[in-house]
Amino acid sequence: MSTSGTGALAFLRKENIVAPDGYNRWRVPPASIAIHLCIGSVYAWSVFNTPLTACSGPFRSPISVQSDH
């Protein structure tokens, strides 16, 4: 395998994957936690939506408009 800067896997070379001087690694964990919370909230809604709907009926938006038809 070639170690030159060209090729499909050149982005995996050590020069490209090591953080530069002054890079603050403490910014990564809060960002990943925020992303996981967003994903988890969608998953939790999909899991709990059916039991909640069975208990209390379908949820409606507080600004839903009633039709007079």
Short mmCIF file of C-alpha atoms in Angstrom, two decimals:
data_model
loop_
_atom_site.label_atom_id
_atom_site.label_comp_id
_atom_site.label_asym_id
_atom_site.label_seq_id
_atom_site.Cartn_x
_atom_site.Cartn_y
_atom_site.Cartn_z
CA MET A 1 0.00 0.00 0.00
CA SER A 2 1.28 3.40 -0.92
CA THR A 3 2.02 6.01 1.76
CA SER A 4 1.81 8.94 -0.62
CA GLY A 5 -0.68 11.77 -0.13
CA THR A 6 -2.91 10.65 -2.97
CA GLY A 7 -5.37 7.83 -3.07
CA ALA A 8 -8.72 6.91 -1.65
CA LEU A 9 -7.44 6.41 1.90
CA ALA A 10 -5.12 9.41 2.12
CA PHE A 11 -7.41 11.04 4.68
CA LEU A 12 -6.41 8.30 7.16
CA ARG A 13 -2.74 9.29 7.21
CA LYS A 14 -1.42 10.31 10.63
CA GLU A 15 -0.84 13.90 9.52
CA ASN A 16 -4.55 14.22 8.73
CA ILE A 17 -6.05 12.57 11.82
CA VAL A 18 -3.95 14.03 14.67
CA ALA A 19 -5.46 17.15 16.25
CA PRO A 20 -3.52 20.36 15.68
CA ASP A 21 -1.83 22.23 18.52
CA GLY A 22 -4.29 24.23 20.58
CA TYR A 23 -7.29 22.04 19.71
CA ASN A 24 -9.65 21.90 22.67
CA ARG A 25 -10.77 18.29 23.07
CA TRP A 26 -13.21 19.23 25.84
CA ARG A 27 -15.60 20.56 23.20
CA VAL A 28 -16.24 17.05 21.88
CA PRO A 29 -18.04 15.41 24.88
CA PRO A 30 -20.71 18.13 25.34
CA ALA A 31 -21.43 18.07 21.62
CA SER A 32 -21.77 14.30 21.58
CA ILE A 33 -24.02 14.36 24.66
CA ALA A 34 -26.26 16.95 23.00
CA ILE A 35 -26.54 14.84 19.86
CA HIS A 36 -27.35 11.71 21.87
CA LEU A 37 -30.03 13.59 23.84
CA CYS A 38 -31.68 14.68 20.60
CA ILE A 39 -31.61 11.17 19.19
CA GLY A 40 -32.79 9.72 22.50
CA SER A 41 -35.75 12.09 22.76
CA VAL A 42 -37.01 11.00 19.35
CA TYR A 43 -36.56 7.35 20.30
CA ALA A 44 -38.30 7.86 23.66
CA TRP A 45 -41.24 9.55 21.95
CA SER A 46 -41.60 6.66 19.52
CA VAL A 47 -41.50 4.14 22.39
CA PHE A 48 -43.89 5.94 24.75
CA ASN A 49 -46.30 7.44 22.20
CA THR A 50 -48.39 4.27 21.76
CA PRO A 51 -48.94 3.59 25.51
CA LEU A 52 -49.68 7.25 26.21
CA THR A 53 -52.16 7.40 23.35
CA ALA A 54 -53.86 4.23 24.60
CA CYS A 55 -54.19 5.73 28.09
CA SER A 56 -55.26 9.27 27.37
CA GLY A 57 -56.34 9.38 23.73
CA PRO A 58 -54.61 11.02 20.81
CA PHE A 59 -52.65 14.18 21.48
CA ARG A 60 -53.63 17.36 19.69
CA SER A 61 -51.73 20.53 19.21
CA PRO A 62 -52.79 23.36 21.55
CA ILE A 63 -53.39 25.55 18.51
CA SER A 64 -55.36 23.02 16.48
CA VAL A 65 -58.39 24.46 14.72
CA GLN A 66 -61.76 22.72 14.95
CA SER A 67 -63.58 22.28 11.69
CA ASP A 68 -67.26 23.36 11.50
CA HIS A 69 -68.08 21.08 8.55
#
